[in-house]
Short mmCIF file of C-alpha atoms in Angstrom, two decimals:
data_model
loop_
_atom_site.label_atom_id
_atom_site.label_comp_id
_atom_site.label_asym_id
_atom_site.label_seq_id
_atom_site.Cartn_x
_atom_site.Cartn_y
_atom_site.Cartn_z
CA UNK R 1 152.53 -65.08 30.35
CA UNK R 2 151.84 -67.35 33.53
CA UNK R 3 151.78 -65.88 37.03
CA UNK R 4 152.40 -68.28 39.63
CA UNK R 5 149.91 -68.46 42.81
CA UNK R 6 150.92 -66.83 46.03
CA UNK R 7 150.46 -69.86 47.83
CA UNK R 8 153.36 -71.49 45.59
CA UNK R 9 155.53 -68.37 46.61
CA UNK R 10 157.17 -69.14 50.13
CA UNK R 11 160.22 -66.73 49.24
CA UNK R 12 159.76 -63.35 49.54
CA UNK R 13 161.09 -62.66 45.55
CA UNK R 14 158.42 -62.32 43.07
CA UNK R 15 158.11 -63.52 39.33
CA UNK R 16 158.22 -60.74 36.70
CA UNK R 17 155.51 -62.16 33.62
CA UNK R 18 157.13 -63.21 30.50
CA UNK R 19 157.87 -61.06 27.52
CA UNK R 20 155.25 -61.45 24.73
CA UNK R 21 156.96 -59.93 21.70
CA UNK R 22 159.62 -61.58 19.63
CA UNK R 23 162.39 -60.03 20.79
CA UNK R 24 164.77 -60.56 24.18
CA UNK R 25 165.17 -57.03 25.65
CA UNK R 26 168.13 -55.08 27.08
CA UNK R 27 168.35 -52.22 29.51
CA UNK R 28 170.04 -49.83 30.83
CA UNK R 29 169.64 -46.30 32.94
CA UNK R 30 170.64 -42.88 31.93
CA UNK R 31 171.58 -39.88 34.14
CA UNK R 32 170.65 -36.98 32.02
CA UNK R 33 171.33 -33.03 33.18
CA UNK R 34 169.63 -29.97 31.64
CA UNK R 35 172.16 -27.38 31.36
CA UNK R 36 169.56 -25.27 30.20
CA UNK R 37 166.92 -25.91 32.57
CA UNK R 38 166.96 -25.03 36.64
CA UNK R 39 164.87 -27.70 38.55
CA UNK R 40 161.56 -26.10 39.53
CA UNK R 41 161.48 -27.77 42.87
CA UNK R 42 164.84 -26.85 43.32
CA UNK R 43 166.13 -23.92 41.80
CA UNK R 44 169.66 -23.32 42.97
CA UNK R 45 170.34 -26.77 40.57
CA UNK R 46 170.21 -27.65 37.15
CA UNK R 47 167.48 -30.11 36.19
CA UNK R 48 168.76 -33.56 36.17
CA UNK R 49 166.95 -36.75 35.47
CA UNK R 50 167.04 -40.50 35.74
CA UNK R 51 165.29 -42.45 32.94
CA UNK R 52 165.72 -46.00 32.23
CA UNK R 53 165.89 -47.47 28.31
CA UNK R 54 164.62 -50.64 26.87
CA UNK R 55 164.94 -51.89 23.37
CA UNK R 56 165.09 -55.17 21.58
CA UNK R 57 168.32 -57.56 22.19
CA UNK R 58 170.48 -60.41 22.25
CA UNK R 59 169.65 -62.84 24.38
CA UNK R 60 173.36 -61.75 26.54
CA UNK R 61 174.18 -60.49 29.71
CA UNK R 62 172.24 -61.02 33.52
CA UNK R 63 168.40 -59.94 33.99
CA UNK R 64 168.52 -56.74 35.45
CA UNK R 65 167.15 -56.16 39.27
CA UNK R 66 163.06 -54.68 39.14
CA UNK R 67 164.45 -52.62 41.89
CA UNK R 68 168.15 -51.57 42.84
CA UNK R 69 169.26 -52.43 46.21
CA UNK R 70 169.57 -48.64 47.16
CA UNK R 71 166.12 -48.00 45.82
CA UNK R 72 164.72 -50.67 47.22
CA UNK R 73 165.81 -50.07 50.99
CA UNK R 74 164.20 -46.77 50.93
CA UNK R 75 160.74 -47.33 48.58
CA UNK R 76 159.89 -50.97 50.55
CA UNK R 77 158.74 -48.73 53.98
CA UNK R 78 156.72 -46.80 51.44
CA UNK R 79 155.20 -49.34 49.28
CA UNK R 80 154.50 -51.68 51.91
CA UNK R 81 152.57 -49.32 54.61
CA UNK R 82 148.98 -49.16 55.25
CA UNK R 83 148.82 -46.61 52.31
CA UNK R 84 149.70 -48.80 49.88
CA UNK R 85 150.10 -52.56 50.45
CA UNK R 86 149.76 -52.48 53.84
CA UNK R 87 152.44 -55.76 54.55
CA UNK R 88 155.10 -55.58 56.76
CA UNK R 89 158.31 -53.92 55.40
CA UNK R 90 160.72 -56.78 54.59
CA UNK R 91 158.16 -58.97 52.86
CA UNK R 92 159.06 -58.65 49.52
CA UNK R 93 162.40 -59.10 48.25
CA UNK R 94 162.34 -56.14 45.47
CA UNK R 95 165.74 -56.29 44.67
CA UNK R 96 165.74 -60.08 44.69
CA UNK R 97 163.25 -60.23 41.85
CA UNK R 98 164.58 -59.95 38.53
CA UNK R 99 163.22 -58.10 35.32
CA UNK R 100 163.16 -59.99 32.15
CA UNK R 101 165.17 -57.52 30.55
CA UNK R 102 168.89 -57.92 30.34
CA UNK R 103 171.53 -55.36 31.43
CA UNK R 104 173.41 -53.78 28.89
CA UNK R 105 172.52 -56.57 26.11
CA UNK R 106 173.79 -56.17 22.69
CA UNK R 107 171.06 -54.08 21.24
CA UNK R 108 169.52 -55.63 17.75
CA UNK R 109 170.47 -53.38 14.62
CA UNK R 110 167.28 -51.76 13.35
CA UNK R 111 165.11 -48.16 12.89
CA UNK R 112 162.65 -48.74 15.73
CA UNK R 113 160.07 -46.72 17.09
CA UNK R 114 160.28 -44.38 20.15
CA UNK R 115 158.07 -44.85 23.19
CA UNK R 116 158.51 -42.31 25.89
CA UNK R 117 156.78 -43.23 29.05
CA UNK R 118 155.89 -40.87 31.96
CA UNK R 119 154.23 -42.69 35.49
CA UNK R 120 151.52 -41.68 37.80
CA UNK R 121 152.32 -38.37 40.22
CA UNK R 122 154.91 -38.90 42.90
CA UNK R 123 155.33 -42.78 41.51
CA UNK R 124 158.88 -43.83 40.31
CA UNK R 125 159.40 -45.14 37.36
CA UNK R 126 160.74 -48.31 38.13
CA UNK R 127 157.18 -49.63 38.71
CA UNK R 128 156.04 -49.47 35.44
CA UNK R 129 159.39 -51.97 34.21
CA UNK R 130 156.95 -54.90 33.23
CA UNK R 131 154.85 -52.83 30.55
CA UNK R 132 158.18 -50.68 29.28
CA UNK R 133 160.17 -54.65 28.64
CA UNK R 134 157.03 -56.17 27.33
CA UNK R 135 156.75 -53.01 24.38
CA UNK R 136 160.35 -53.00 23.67
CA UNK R 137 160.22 -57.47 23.13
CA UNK R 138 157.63 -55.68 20.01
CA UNK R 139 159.93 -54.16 18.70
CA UNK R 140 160.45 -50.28 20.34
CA UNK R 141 162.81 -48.60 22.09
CA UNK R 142 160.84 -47.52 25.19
CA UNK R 143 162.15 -44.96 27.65
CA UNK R 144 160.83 -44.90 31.16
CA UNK R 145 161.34 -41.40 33.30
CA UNK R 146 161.32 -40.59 37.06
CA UNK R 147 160.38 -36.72 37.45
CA UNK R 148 162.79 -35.39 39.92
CA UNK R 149 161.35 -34.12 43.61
CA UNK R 150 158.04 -35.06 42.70
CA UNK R 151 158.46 -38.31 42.40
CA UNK R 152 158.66 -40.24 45.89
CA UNK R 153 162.56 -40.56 45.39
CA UNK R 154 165.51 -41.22 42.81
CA UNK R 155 167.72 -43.01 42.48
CA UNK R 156 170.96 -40.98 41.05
CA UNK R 157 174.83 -42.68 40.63
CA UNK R 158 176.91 -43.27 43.39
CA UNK R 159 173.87 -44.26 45.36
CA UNK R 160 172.78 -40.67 46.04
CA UNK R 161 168.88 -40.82 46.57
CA UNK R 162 166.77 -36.95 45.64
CA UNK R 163 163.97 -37.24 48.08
CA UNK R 164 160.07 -35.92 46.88
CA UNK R 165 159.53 -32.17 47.13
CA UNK R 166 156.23 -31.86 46.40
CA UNK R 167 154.51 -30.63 50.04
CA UNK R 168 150.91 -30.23 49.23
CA UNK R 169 148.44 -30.52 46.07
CA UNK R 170 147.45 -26.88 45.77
CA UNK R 171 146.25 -25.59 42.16
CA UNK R 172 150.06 -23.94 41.62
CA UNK R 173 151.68 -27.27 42.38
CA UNK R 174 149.88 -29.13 40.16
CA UNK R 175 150.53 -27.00 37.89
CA UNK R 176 154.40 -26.59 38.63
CA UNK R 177 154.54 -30.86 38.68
CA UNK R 178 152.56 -30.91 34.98
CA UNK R 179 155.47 -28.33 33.05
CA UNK R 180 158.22 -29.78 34.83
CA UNK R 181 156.74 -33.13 33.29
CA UNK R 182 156.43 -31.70 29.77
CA UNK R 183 159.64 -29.89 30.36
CA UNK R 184 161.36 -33.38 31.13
CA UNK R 185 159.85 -35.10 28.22
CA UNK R 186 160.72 -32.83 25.47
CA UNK R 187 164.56 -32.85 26.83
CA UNK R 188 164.71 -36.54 27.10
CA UNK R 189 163.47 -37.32 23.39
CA UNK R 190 166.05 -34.53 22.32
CA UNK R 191 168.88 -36.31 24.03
CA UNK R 192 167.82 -40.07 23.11
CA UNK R 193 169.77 -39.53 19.83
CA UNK R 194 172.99 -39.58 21.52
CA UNK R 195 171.80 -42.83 24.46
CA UNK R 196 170.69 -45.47 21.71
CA UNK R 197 171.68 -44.80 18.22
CA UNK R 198 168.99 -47.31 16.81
CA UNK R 199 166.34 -45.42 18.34
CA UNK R 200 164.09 -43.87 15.38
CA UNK R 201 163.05 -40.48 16.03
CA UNK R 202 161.41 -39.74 13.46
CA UNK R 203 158.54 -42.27 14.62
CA UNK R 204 157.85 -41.23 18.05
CA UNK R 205 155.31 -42.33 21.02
CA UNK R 206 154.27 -41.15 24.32
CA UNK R 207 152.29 -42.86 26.79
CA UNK R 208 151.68 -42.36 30.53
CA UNK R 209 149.52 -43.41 33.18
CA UNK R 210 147.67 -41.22 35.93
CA UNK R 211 149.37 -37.48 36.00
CA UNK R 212 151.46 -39.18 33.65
CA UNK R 213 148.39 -39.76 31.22
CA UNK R 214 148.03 -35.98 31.48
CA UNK R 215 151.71 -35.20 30.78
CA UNK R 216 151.44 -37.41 27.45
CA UNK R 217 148.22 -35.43 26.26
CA UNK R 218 149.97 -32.21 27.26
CA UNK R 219 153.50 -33.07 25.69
CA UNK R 220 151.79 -33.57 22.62
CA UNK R 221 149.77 -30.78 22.79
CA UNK R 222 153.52 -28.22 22.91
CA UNK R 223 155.66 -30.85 20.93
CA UNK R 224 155.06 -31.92 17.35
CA UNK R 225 157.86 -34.40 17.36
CA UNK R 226 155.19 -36.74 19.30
CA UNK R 227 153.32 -38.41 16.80
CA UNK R 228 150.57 -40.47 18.68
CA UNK R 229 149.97 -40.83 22.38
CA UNK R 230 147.89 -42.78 25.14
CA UNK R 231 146.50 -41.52 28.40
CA UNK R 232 146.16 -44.64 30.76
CA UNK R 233 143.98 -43.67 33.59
CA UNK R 234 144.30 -40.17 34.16
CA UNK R 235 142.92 -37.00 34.32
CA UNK R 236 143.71 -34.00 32.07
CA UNK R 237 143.96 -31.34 34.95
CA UNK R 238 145.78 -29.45 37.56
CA UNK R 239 142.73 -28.15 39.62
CA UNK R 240 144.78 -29.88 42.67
CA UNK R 241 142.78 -29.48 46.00
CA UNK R 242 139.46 -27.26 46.31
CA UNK R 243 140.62 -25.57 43.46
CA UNK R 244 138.78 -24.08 39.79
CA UNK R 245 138.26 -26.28 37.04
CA UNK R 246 141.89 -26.16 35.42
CA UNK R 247 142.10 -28.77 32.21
CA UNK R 248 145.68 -28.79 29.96
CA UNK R 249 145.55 -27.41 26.74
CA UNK R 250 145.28 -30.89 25.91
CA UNK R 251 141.47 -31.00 26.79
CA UNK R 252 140.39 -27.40 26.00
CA UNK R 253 142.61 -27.41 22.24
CA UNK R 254 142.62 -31.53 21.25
CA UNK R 255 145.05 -32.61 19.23
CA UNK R 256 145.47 -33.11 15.33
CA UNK R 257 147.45 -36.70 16.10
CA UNK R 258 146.17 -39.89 17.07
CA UNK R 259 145.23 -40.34 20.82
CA UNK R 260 143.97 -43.17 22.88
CA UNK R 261 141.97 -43.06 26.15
CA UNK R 262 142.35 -46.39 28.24
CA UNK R 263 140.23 -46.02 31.45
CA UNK R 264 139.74 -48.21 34.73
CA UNK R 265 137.42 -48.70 37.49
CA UNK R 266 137.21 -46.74 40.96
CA UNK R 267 134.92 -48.50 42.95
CA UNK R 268 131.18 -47.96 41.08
CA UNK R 269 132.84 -45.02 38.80
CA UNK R 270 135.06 -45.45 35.58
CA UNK R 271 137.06 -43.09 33.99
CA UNK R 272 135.70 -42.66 30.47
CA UNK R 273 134.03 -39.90 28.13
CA UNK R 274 130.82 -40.48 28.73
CA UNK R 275 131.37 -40.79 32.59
CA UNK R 276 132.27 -37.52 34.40
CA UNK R 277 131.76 -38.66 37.69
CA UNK R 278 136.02 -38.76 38.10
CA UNK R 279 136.73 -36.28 35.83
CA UNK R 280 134.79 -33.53 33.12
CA UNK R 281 138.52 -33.87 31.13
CA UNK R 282 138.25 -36.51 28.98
CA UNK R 283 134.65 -35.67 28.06
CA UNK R 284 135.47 -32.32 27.27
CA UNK R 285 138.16 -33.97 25.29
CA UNK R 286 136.51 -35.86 23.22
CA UNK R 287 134.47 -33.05 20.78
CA UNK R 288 137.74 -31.40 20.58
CA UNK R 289 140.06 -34.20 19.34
CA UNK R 290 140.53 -33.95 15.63
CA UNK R 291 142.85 -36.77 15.24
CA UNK R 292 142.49 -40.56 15.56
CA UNK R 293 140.25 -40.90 18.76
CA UNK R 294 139.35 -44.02 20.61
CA UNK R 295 138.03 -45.25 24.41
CA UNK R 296 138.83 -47.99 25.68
CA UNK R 297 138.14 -49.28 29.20
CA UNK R 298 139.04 -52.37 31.22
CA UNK R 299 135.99 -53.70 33.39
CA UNK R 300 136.58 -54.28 37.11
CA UNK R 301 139.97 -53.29 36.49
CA UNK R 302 141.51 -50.50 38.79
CA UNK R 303 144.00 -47.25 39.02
CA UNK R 304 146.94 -49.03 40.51
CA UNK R 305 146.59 -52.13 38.09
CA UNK R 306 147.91 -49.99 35.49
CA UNK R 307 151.05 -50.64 36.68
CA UNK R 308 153.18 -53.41 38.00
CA UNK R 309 151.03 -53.37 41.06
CA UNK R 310 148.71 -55.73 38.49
CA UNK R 311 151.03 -58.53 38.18
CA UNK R 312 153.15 -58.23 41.97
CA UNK R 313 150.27 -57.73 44.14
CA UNK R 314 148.61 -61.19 43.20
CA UNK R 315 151.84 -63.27 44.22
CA UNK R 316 151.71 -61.53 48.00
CA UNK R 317 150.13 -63.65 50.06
CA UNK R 318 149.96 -61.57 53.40
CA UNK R 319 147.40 -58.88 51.22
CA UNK R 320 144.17 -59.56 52.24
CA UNK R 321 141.80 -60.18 49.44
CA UNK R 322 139.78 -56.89 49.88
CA UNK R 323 142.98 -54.71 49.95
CA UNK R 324 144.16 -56.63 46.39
CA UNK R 325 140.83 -55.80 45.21
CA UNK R 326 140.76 -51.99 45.66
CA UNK R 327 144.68 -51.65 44.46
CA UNK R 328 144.35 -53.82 41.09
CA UNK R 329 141.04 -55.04 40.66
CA UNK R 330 138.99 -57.93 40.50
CA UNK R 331 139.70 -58.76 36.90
CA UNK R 332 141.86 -61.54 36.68
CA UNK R 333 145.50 -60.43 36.84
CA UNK R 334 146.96 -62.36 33.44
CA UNK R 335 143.71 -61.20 31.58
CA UNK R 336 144.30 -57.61 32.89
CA UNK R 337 148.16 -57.57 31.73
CA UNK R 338 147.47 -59.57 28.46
CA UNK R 339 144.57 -56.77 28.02
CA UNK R 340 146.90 -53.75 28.53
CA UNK R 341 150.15 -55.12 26.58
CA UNK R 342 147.91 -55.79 23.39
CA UNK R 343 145.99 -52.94 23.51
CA UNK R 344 149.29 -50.75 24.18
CA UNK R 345 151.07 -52.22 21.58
CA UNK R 346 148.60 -52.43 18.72
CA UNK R 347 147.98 -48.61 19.16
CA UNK R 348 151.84 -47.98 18.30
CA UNK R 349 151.50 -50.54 16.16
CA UNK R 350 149.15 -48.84 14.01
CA UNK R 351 150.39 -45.12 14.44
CA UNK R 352 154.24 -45.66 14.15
CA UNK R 353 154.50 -48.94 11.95
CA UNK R 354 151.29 -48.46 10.12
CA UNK R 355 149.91 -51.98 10.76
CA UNK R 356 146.77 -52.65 10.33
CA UNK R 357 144.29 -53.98 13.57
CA UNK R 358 140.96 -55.10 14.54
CA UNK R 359 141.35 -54.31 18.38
CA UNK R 360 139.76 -51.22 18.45
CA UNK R 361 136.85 -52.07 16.35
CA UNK R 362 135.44 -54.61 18.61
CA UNK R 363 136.42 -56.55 21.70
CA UNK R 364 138.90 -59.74 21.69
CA UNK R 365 140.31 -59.42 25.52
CA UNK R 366 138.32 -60.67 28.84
CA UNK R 367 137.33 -57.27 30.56
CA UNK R 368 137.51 -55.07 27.28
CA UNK R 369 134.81 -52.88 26.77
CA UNK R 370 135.21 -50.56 23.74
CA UNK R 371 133.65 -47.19 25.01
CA UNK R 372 133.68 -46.13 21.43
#
């Protein structure tokens, strides 16, 4: 994959990295309503959901938009504030720049795997596009999922945006945000059947990054249907602010399935199991995991790099050097992504294809540190 510089990028759209796998990739979204379900954050409604699907292709139709124009108008004030990016709103054309996936391409006939995919708390699942098309050009079908109300906003048909509910991170919150999460998962693997009839269900994946690293151990942990999973960053608890100690039944129970830990940097800190400086859930993971168990961290790597913060950030030239630090890192950004893509793919690889790999016995990838 090959980023350009930000000083080559005068235009305000960005370059989405190249796929790595063999395969083109297609997309499309899904608007999926539980009939069964009211919306915790909203109960007078039924639960209803936005998820977007990739899976290998034909090399047909347009590249699809990393954000839609809709979606874009209303995250950019978000994204680029002082919380965040801190750039002027305007500067990035996020509509402008293009996935490498292709809308609506002719899927390519096969049995592949499942990858379900659940982001960081209150973060929309559109910024996570680069990792989801890079796993399905391996050969998955990989299913992305926004988490109604708590996440910052959706984007639903007919351009009508559902705003973020969530007003405060009390214990009970947390704790209402982590079920609806599980909740959402479990329906959307039941309905993928009926989205992408090449989609292989009984070989199934979960992965997640930040809360959503939490919702994958804790899906697992009430679903059997989810045969190996990987936490990406994130702790395994709803304590939520000033509250008790409150791991998932993840931490406390384990799981009998295979389960990876990939951890980053926060300033002098890591997430890890031997480090409990961020978190006591992963080490008190660890003794209780009975399945296939591994730790893997990425030096001077960091939380937001996880997503597609890690390749974006790098081509803005108006963030200062010290804010792109703290946001993705110092690692260098095609190492990071090359790093996570591999590592991500060889776990699935090995759990839901049953190929053989070396990369978790010892280190092959600038920044790689195998934990144990």
């Amino acid at each position: 994959m090959h980023l350009l510089p930000a000083a080559v990028l005068a235009a305000s759209a960005l370059v989405t990295p190249q796929l790595s796998g063999p395969f083109p990739v297609g997309t499309f979204d899904a608007h999926l309503v539980d009939s069964t379900r009211l919306d915790p954050f909203q109960p007078s409604k039924n639960r209803e959901l936005m998820v977007t699907i990739s899976y290998p292709a034909k090399r047909t139709g347009t590249r699809a938009p990393w954000l839609s124009p809709g979606f874009a108008e209303v995250i950019d004030p978000i994204i680029s504030s002082p919380a965040y990016l801190d750039i002027p709103a305007g500067t990035v054309d996020w509509a402008g720049t293009p996935r490498q996936a292709r809308v609506d391409a002719a899927a390519v006939p096969g049995r592949w795997p499942v990858v379900l995919f659940s982001p960081g708390l209150q973060t929309p699942r559109e910024f996570y596009a680069g990792a989801a098309d890079d796993l399905a050009s391996r050969g998955y079908v990989v299913v992305t999922v926004s988490h109604t109300h708590e996440t910052v906003a959706v984007e639903f048909p007919g351009n009508r945006v559902e705003r973020g509910l969530m007003q405060d991170g009390k214990p009970e919150t947390m704790k209402k945000a982590i079920d609806a999460r599980v909740a959402d998962m479990r329906f959307v693997l039941t309905r993928l059947p009926r989205l992408h009839k090449w989609a292989d269900t009984s070989r199934v994946g979960i992965a997640g990054h930040s809360y959503g690293g939490y919702t994958a151990g804790e899906t697992m942990a009430h679903d059997r249907r989810f045969d190996a999973g990987i936490n990406i960053d994130g702790a395994m608890e709803h304590t939520g602010e000033g509250g008790t100690y409150a791991p998932g039944d993840v931490v406390t129970k384990g799981l009998d399935r295979p389960f990876l830990l990939f951890g980053g940097d926060l300033g002098e800190r890591e997430l890890s199991h031997v480090d409990t400086s961020l978190t006591r859930t992963w080490a008190d993971f660890w003794p209780n995991q009975r399945g296939w168990k591994r730790d893997v961290h990425l030096d001077n790597g960091a939380h937001l790099g996880f997503s597609d913060l890690q390749w974006s950030v790098p081509q803005i030239a108006q963030i200062s050097p010290e804010r792109r630090a703290g946001l993705v890192g110092t690692i260098n950004p095609e190492d990071a992504l090359k790093a996570q893509h591999d590592h991500v793919a060889a776990f699935f690889d090995l759990h839901l294809k049953h190929r053989n790999t070396t990369l978790f016995d010892r280190p092959r990838h600038p920044g790689i540190r195998l934990v144990q």
